Amino acid sequence: MKRKSSDRKNKQATFNKLSLFHGNRYKFKRRCPLSVKGAPIVDYKNINLLKKYMSENGKMLPSRITNVSQKKQRQLSLSIKRARNLALL
Amino acid sequence: MNNYEHTIIVRQDISPTQMNQIIDKYTNLIEKNGGKLIQTQKWGLLNLSYIIKKNRKGNYIHFKIEGSGELIRELEKNEKIDKSLLKYLSVKVQKHDLETNYFEKKDKQIERERTK
């Protein structure tokens, strides 16, 4: 399992370093944005959602930055790879 | 009987009549092999994010199929030899969600203009 607790210590330390990412200052909230009740379904066709979890030049963002749960991160990476295969992303 | 989502990308320089021929060809093939075509979505001409066989754009067609594995193998065998197809992808799915179509933004824009 990911070392949840020790992550939090250095997560605070890297707060200002990582805050160069545009906008969302609340991404360090503990809850995963995708497993909330009304969250959109992770799908290879849903490009707008996938784009949120990719960097500008199309690389996947790690879950420690986007704060996504492990299960959702696996689904995300699978659907991103499928979308890339279909030249959608 | 498994549920599959099958997407194909057709070359951009294809006349609408040829497009319909392709679609009919594969729907007949699905029916012939004992599969059931639940829905067909035309995502239209989209920009490809990278050049495939010297094409920058591609017509996307999305089938939602209920059938067996052999049917998909048969389908992909024919698609390999089909010159007008750039790419195909079939995904096994637990259940189909038929209402969400992420690529019909044209209709949405038309609706938005109408409601303005």
PDB file of C-alpha atoms in Angstrom:
ATOM      1  CA  MET A   1       0.000   0.000   0.000  1.00  0.00           C
ATOM      2  CA  LYS A   2       1.188   3.534  -0.666  1.00  0.00           C
ATOM      3  CA  ARG A   3       2.736   5.090   2.440  1.00  0.00           C
ATOM      4  CA  LYS A   4      -0.198   7.464   2.979  1.00  0.00           C
ATOM      5  CA  SER A   5       0.931   8.898   6.303  1.00  0.00           C
ATOM      6  CA  SER A   6       4.581   9.695   5.580  1.00  0.00           C
ATOM      7  CA  ASP A   7       3.552  11.248   2.278  1.00  0.00           C
ATOM      8  CA  ARG A   8       1.660  13.924   4.126  1.00  0.00           C
ATOM      9  CA  LYS A   9       4.829  15.233   5.795  1.00  0.00           C
ATOM     10  CA  ASN A  10       6.747  15.927   2.597  1.00  0.00           C
ATOM     11  CA  LYS A  11       3.541  16.864   0.791  1.00  0.00           C
ATOM     12  CA  GLN A  12       3.325  19.954   3.014  1.00  0.00           C
ATOM     13  CA  ALA A  13       7.043  20.644   2.372  1.00  0.00           C
ATOM     14  CA  THR A  14       6.575  20.499  -1.393  1.00  0.00           C
ATOM     15  CA  PHE A  15       3.370  22.576  -1.231  1.00  0.00           C
ATOM     16  CA  ASN A  16       4.880  25.766  -2.556  1.00  0.00           C
ATOM     17  CA  LYS A  17       7.124  23.950  -5.066  1.00  0.00           C
ATOM     18  CA  LEU A  18       4.130  22.188  -6.645  1.00  0.00           C
ATOM     19  CA  SER A  19       1.762  25.090  -6.384  1.00  0.00           C
ATOM     20  CA  LEU A  20       3.167  26.354  -9.693  1.00  0.00           C
ATOM     21  CA  PHE A  21       0.462  24.116 -11.233  1.00  0.00           C
ATOM     22  CA  HIS A  22      -2.256  26.359 -12.596  1.00  0.00           C
ATOM     23  CA  GLY A  23      -5.296  27.070 -10.444  1.00  0.00           C
ATOM     24  CA  ASN A  24      -6.516  24.410  -8.082  1.00  0.00           C
ATOM     25  CA  ARG A  25      -5.016  25.270  -4.717  1.00  0.00           C
ATOM     26  CA  TYR A  26      -7.374  22.731  -3.068  1.00  0.00           C
ATOM     27  CA  LYS A  27      -5.822  19.664  -4.768  1.00  0.00           C
ATOM     28  CA  PHE A  28      -4.178  18.655  -1.487  1.00  0.00           C
ATOM     29  CA  LYS A  29      -7.581  17.842   0.011  1.00  0.00           C
ATOM     30  CA  ARG A  30      -7.599  14.267   1.104  1.00  0.00           C
ATOM     31  CA  ARG A  31     -10.758  13.092  -0.745  1.00  0.00           C
ATOM     32  CA  CYS A  32     -10.266  11.742  -4.270  1.00  0.00           C
ATOM     33  CA  PRO A  33     -12.162  13.933  -6.805  1.00  0.00           C
ATOM     34  CA  LEU A  34     -13.267  10.934  -8.855  1.00  0.00           C
ATOM     35  CA  SER A  35     -14.768   8.728  -6.171  1.00  0.00           C
ATOM     36  CA  VAL A  36     -17.171  11.405  -4.866  1.00  0.00           C
ATOM     37  CA  LYS A  37     -20.835  10.539  -5.413  1.00  0.00           C
ATOM     38  CA  GLY A  38     -21.570  12.690  -8.457  1.00  0.00           C
ATOM     39  CA  ALA A  39     -18.175  12.228 -10.117  1.00  0.00           C
ATOM     40  CA  PRO A  40     -18.009  11.701 -13.894  1.00  0.00           C
ATOM     41  CA  ILE A  41     -17.285   8.154 -15.063  1.00  0.00           C
ATOM     42  CA  VAL A  42     -13.704   7.536 -16.173  1.00  0.00           C
ATOM     43  CA  ASP A  43     -13.954   6.507 -19.794  1.00  0.00           C
ATOM     44  CA  TYR A  44     -11.625   6.568 -22.801  1.00  0.00           C
ATOM     45  CA  LYS A  45     -14.236   8.547 -24.703  1.00  0.00           C
ATOM     46  CA  ASN A  46     -14.533  11.256 -22.045  1.00  0.00           C
ATOM     47  CA  ILE A  47     -11.561  13.308 -23.263  1.00  0.00           C
ATOM     48  CA  ASN A  48     -12.344  16.481 -21.340  1.00  0.00           C
ATOM     49  CA  LEU A  49     -12.057  14.593 -18.087  1.00  0.00           C
ATOM     50  CA  LEU A  50      -8.859  12.836 -19.152  1.00  0.00           C
ATOM     51  CA  LYS A  51      -7.307  16.132 -20.199  1.00  0.00           C
ATOM     52  CA  LYS A  52      -7.706  17.423 -16.642  1.00  0.00           C
ATOM     53  CA  TYR A  53      -5.396  14.661 -15.407  1.00  0.00           C
ATOM     54  CA  MET A  54      -2.716  15.151 -18.046  1.00  0.00           C
ATOM     55  CA  SER A  55       0.013  17.753 -18.306  1.00  0.00           C
ATOM     56  CA  GLU A  56       0.123  20.214 -21.185  1.00  0.00           C
ATOM     57  CA  ASN A  57       2.335  18.012 -23.366  1.00  0.00           C
ATOM     58  CA  GLY A  58       0.119  15.001 -22.850  1.00  0.00           C
ATOM     59  CA  LYS A  59       1.865  13.229 -19.984  1.00  0.00           C
ATOM     60  CA  MET A  60      -0.163  11.621 -17.188  1.00  0.00           C
ATOM     61  CA  LEU A  61      -0.027  13.455 -13.867  1.00  0.00           C
ATOM     62  CA  PRO A  62       0.964  11.277 -10.903  1.00  0.00           C
ATOM     63  CA  SER A  63      -1.727  10.544  -8.330  1.00  0.00           C
ATOM     64  CA  ARG A  64       0.294  12.200  -5.545  1.00  0.00           C
ATOM     65  CA  ILE A  65      -0.255  15.522  -7.338  1.00  0.00           C
ATOM     66  CA  THR A  66      -3.824  15.026  -8.544  1.00  0.00           C
ATOM     67  CA  ASN A  67      -4.740  13.289  -5.276  1.00  0.00           C
ATOM     68  CA  VAL A  68      -6.650  10.546  -7.094  1.00  0.00           C
ATOM     69  CA  SER A  69      -7.234   7.198  -5.388  1.00  0.00           C
ATOM     70  CA  GLN A  70      -5.212   4.202  -6.592  1.00  0.00           C
ATOM     71  CA  LYS A  71      -8.199   2.455  -8.156  1.00  0.00           C
ATOM     72  CA  LYS A  72      -9.277   5.531 -10.097  1.00  0.00           C
ATOM     73  CA  GLN A  73      -5.683   6.231 -11.136  1.00  0.00           C
ATOM     74  CA  ARG A  74      -5.477   2.747 -12.705  1.00  0.00           C
ATOM     75  CA  GLN A  75      -8.724   3.323 -14.596  1.00  0.00           C
ATOM     76  CA  LEU A  76      -7.481   6.754 -15.650  1.00  0.00           C
ATOM     77  CA  SER A  77      -4.202   5.455 -17.002  1.00  0.00           C
ATOM     78  CA  LEU A  78      -5.920   2.637 -18.885  1.00  0.00           C
ATOM     79  CA  SER A  79      -8.441   4.979 -20.505  1.00  0.00           C
ATOM     80  CA  ILE A  80      -5.728   7.519 -21.356  1.00  0.00           C
ATOM     81  CA  LYS A  81      -3.748   4.809 -23.127  1.00  0.00           C
ATOM     82  CA  ARG A  82      -6.856   3.724 -25.034  1.00  0.00           C
ATOM     83  CA  ALA A  83      -7.618   7.306 -26.037  1.00  0.00           C
ATOM     84  CA  ARG A  84      -4.058   7.722 -27.224  1.00  0.00           C
ATOM     85  CA  ASN A  85      -4.381   4.548 -29.265  1.00  0.00           C
ATOM     86  CA  LEU A  86      -7.446   5.996 -30.973  1.00  0.00           C
ATOM     87  CA  ALA A  87      -5.553   9.266 -31.572  1.00  0.00           C
ATOM     88  CA  LEU A  88      -8.122  11.134 -29.505  1.00  0.00           C
ATOM     89  CA  LEU A  89      -5.556  12.562 -27.089  1.00  0.00           C
TER      90      LEU A  89
ATOM     91  CA  MET B   1     -22.831 -12.946 -24.739  1.00  0.00           C
ATOM     92  CA  ASN B   2     -20.340 -10.203 -23.949  1.00  0.00           C
ATOM     93  CA  ASN B   3     -20.732  -6.504 -24.531  1.00  0.00           C
ATOM     94  CA  TYR B   4     -18.156  -4.852 -26.741  1.00  0.00           C
ATOM     95  CA  GLU B   5     -17.507  -1.265 -27.787  1.00  0.00           C
ATOM     96  CA  HIS B   6     -15.870  -1.238 -31.181  1.00  0.00           C
ATOM     97  CA  THR B   7     -14.477   1.945 -32.672  1.00  0.00           C
ATOM     98  CA  ILE B   8     -13.041   2.346 -36.162  1.00  0.00           C
ATOM     99  CA  ILE B   9     -11.321   5.301 -37.781  1.00  0.00           C
ATOM    100  CA  VAL B  10     -11.995   5.706 -41.485  1.00  0.00           C
ATOM    101  CA  ARG B  11      -9.749   7.701 -43.829  1.00  0.00           C
ATOM    102  CA  GLN B  12     -10.717  11.340 -44.241  1.00  0.00           C
ATOM    103  CA  ASP B  13     -11.033  11.375 -48.062  1.00  0.00           C
ATOM    104  CA  ILE B  14     -14.072   9.096 -48.144  1.00  0.00           C
ATOM    105  CA  SER B  15     -17.375  10.066 -49.733  1.00  0.00           C
ATOM    106  CA  PRO B  16     -20.510   9.706 -47.593  1.00  0.00           C
ATOM    107  CA  THR B  17     -21.761   6.907 -49.828  1.00  0.00           C
ATOM    108  CA  GLN B  18     -18.581   4.907 -49.242  1.00  0.00           C
ATOM    109  CA  MET B  19     -18.955   5.628 -45.540  1.00  0.00           C
ATOM    110  CA  ASN B  20     -22.431   4.096 -45.533  1.00  0.00           C
ATOM    111  CA  GLN B  21     -21.153   1.139 -47.509  1.00  0.00           C
ATOM    112  CA  ILE B  22     -18.493   0.522 -44.872  1.00  0.00           C
ATOM    113  CA  ILE B  23     -20.996   0.815 -42.054  1.00  0.00           C
ATOM    114  CA  ASP B  24     -23.442  -1.539 -43.792  1.00  0.00           C
ATOM    115  CA  LYS B  25     -20.660  -3.982 -44.535  1.00  0.00           C
ATOM    116  CA  TYR B  26     -19.699  -4.278 -40.893  1.00  0.00           C
ATOM    117  CA  THR B  27     -23.237  -4.306 -39.559  1.00  0.00           C
ATOM    118  CA  ASN B  28     -24.077  -7.189 -41.895  1.00  0.00           C
ATOM    119  CA  LEU B  29     -20.935  -8.953 -40.804  1.00  0.00           C
ATOM    120  CA  ILE B  30     -21.949  -8.554 -37.162  1.00  0.00           C
ATOM    121  CA  GLU B  31     -25.456  -9.851 -37.808  1.00  0.00           C
ATOM    122  CA  LYS B  32     -24.136 -12.742 -39.914  1.00  0.00           C
ATOM    123  CA  ASN B  33     -21.857 -13.917 -37.108  1.00  0.00           C
ATOM    124  CA  GLY B  34     -24.631 -14.031 -34.560  1.00  0.00           C
ATOM    125  CA  GLY B  35     -23.922 -10.703 -32.893  1.00  0.00           C
ATOM    126  CA  LYS B  36     -26.380  -7.938 -32.103  1.00  0.00           C
ATOM    127  CA  LEU B  37     -25.668  -4.313 -32.945  1.00  0.00           C
ATOM    128  CA  ILE B  38     -27.148  -2.174 -30.195  1.00  0.00           C
ATOM    129  CA  GLN B  39     -26.120   1.280 -31.266  1.00  0.00           C
ATOM    130  CA  THR B  40     -24.011   3.036 -33.874  1.00  0.00           C
ATOM    131  CA  GLN B  41     -22.535   6.440 -33.172  1.00  0.00           C
ATOM    132  CA  LYS B  42     -20.923   8.591 -35.799  1.00  0.00           C
ATOM    133  CA  TRP B  43     -18.443  10.879 -34.093  1.00  0.00           C
ATOM    134  CA  GLY B  44     -17.771  12.677 -37.380  1.00  0.00           C
ATOM    135  CA  LEU B  45     -14.539  14.083 -38.734  1.00  0.00           C
ATOM    136  CA  LEU B  46     -12.117  14.653 -35.849  1.00  0.00           C
ATOM    137  CA  ASN B  47      -8.537  15.852 -35.867  1.00  0.00           C
ATOM    138  CA  LEU B  48      -6.151  13.014 -35.086  1.00  0.00           C
ATOM    139  CA  SER B  49      -3.614  13.879 -32.425  1.00  0.00           C
ATOM    140  CA  TYR B  50      -0.872  12.297 -34.569  1.00  0.00           C
ATOM    141  CA  ILE B  51      -0.566  11.480 -38.258  1.00  0.00           C
ATOM    142  CA  ILE B  52      -1.702   7.956 -39.123  1.00  0.00           C
ATOM    143  CA  LYS B  53      -0.840   6.780 -42.637  1.00  0.00           C
ATOM    144  CA  LYS B  54      -0.448  10.399 -43.768  1.00  0.00           C
ATOM    145  CA  ASN B  55      -3.953  11.336 -42.565  1.00  0.00           C
ATOM    146  CA  ARG B  56      -4.490  14.282 -40.253  1.00  0.00           C
ATOM    147  CA  LYS B  57      -8.215  13.806 -39.834  1.00  0.00           C
ATOM    148  CA  GLY B  58     -10.346  10.710 -39.478  1.00  0.00           C
ATOM    149  CA  ASN B  59     -14.001   9.749 -39.474  1.00  0.00           C
ATOM    150  CA  TYR B  60     -14.812   7.946 -36.258  1.00  0.00           C
ATOM    151  CA  ILE B  61     -17.556   5.303 -36.112  1.00  0.00           C
ATOM    152  CA  HIS B  62     -18.476   3.692 -32.822  1.00  0.00           C
ATOM    153  CA  PHE B  63     -20.407   0.428 -32.559  1.00  0.00           C
ATOM    154  CA  LYS B  64     -21.926  -0.980 -29.413  1.00  0.00           C
ATOM    155  CA  ILE B  65     -22.112  -4.727 -29.974  1.00  0.00           C
ATOM    156  CA  GLU B  66     -23.397  -7.667 -28.015  1.00  0.00           C
ATOM    157  CA  GLY B  67     -21.795 -10.890 -29.154  1.00  0.00           C
ATOM    158  CA  SER B  68     -19.147 -13.544 -28.652  1.00  0.00           C
ATOM    159  CA  GLY B  69     -15.387 -13.343 -28.884  1.00  0.00           C
ATOM    160  CA  GLU B  70     -15.209 -15.110 -32.253  1.00  0.00           C
ATOM    161  CA  LEU B  71     -17.371 -12.366 -33.700  1.00  0.00           C
ATOM    162  CA  ILE B  72     -14.822  -9.747 -32.666  1.00  0.00           C
ATOM    163  CA  ARG B  73     -11.972 -11.855 -34.031  1.00  0.00           C
ATOM    164  CA  GLU B  74     -13.850 -12.143 -37.327  1.00  0.00           C
ATOM    165  CA  LEU B  75     -14.550  -8.429 -37.350  1.00  0.00           C
ATOM    166  CA  GLU B  76     -10.935  -7.501 -36.746  1.00  0.00           C
ATOM    167  CA  LYS B  77      -9.691 -10.001 -39.327  1.00  0.00           C
ATOM    168  CA  ASN B  78     -11.716  -8.206 -41.997  1.00  0.00           C
ATOM    169  CA  GLU B  79     -10.690  -4.816 -40.740  1.00  0.00           C
ATOM    170  CA  LYS B  80      -7.007  -5.671 -41.027  1.00  0.00           C
ATOM    171  CA  ILE B  81      -7.329  -6.133 -44.777  1.00  0.00           C
ATOM    172  CA  ASP B  82      -9.650  -3.167 -45.262  1.00  0.00           C
ATOM    173  CA  LYS B  83      -7.621  -0.402 -46.924  1.00  0.00           C
ATOM    174  CA  SER B  84      -9.916   2.478 -46.000  1.00  0.00           C
ATOM    175  CA  LEU B  85      -9.591   1.926 -42.236  1.00  0.00           C
ATOM    176  CA  LEU B  86      -6.812   3.574 -40.266  1.00  0.00           C
ATOM    177  CA  LYS B  87      -7.363   2.055 -36.844  1.00  0.00           C
ATOM    178  CA  TYR B  88      -9.785  -0.075 -34.882  1.00  0.00           C
ATOM    179  CA  LEU B  89     -10.205  -0.676 -31.169  1.00  0.00           C
ATOM    180  CA  SER B  90     -12.574  -3.095 -29.476  1.00  0.00           C
ATOM    181  CA  VAL B  91     -13.129  -2.926 -25.740  1.00  0.00           C
ATOM    182  CA  LYS B  92     -14.985  -5.439 -23.642  1.00  0.00           C
ATOM    183  CA  VAL B  93     -17.446  -3.632 -21.391  1.00  0.00           C
ATOM    184  CA  GLN B  94     -19.573  -4.766 -18.447  1.00  0.00           C
ATOM    185  CA  LYS B  95     -22.664  -2.893 -19.608  1.00  0.00           C
ATOM    186  CA  HIS B  96     -23.386  -0.311 -22.261  1.00  0.00           C
ATOM    187  CA  ASP B  97     -24.260   3.260 -21.304  1.00  0.00           C
ATOM    188  CA  LEU B  98     -26.196   4.281 -24.351  1.00  0.00           C
ATOM    189  CA  GLU B  99     -27.223   7.792 -23.538  1.00  0.00           C
ATOM    190  CA  THR B 100     -23.881   9.543 -23.034  1.00  0.00           C
ATOM    191  CA  ASN B 101     -22.278  10.492 -26.319  1.00  0.00           C
ATOM    192  CA  TYR B 102     -19.261  12.702 -25.755  1.00  0.00           C
ATOM    193  CA  PHE B 103     -18.780  13.616 -29.388  1.00  0.00           C
ATOM    194  CA  GLU B 104     -22.060  15.101 -30.456  1.00  0.00           C
ATOM    195  CA  LYS B 105     -21.009  18.632 -29.576  1.00  0.00           C
ATOM    196  CA  LYS B 106     -22.376  19.861 -32.885  1.00  0.00           C
ATOM    197  CA  ASP B 107     -25.924  19.093 -31.773  1.00  0.00           C
ATOM    198  CA  LYS B 108     -25.279  20.792 -28.463  1.00  0.00           C
ATOM    199  CA  GLN B 109     -24.013  23.931 -30.190  1.00  0.00           C
ATOM    200  CA  ILE B 110     -27.052  23.934 -32.468  1.00  0.00           C
ATOM    201  CA  GLU B 111     -29.314  23.577 -29.442  1.00  0.00           C
ATOM    202  CA  ARG B 112     -27.491  26.335 -27.638  1.00  0.00           C
ATOM    203  CA  GLU B 113     -27.915  28.677 -30.591  1.00  0.00           C
ATOM    204  CA  ARG B 114     -31.571  27.779 -30.877  1.00  0.00           C
ATOM    205  CA  THR B 115     -32.267  28.418 -27.213  1.00  0.00           C
ATOM    206  CA  LYS B 116     -30.468  31.763 -27.206  1.00  0.00           C
TER     207      LYS B 116
END
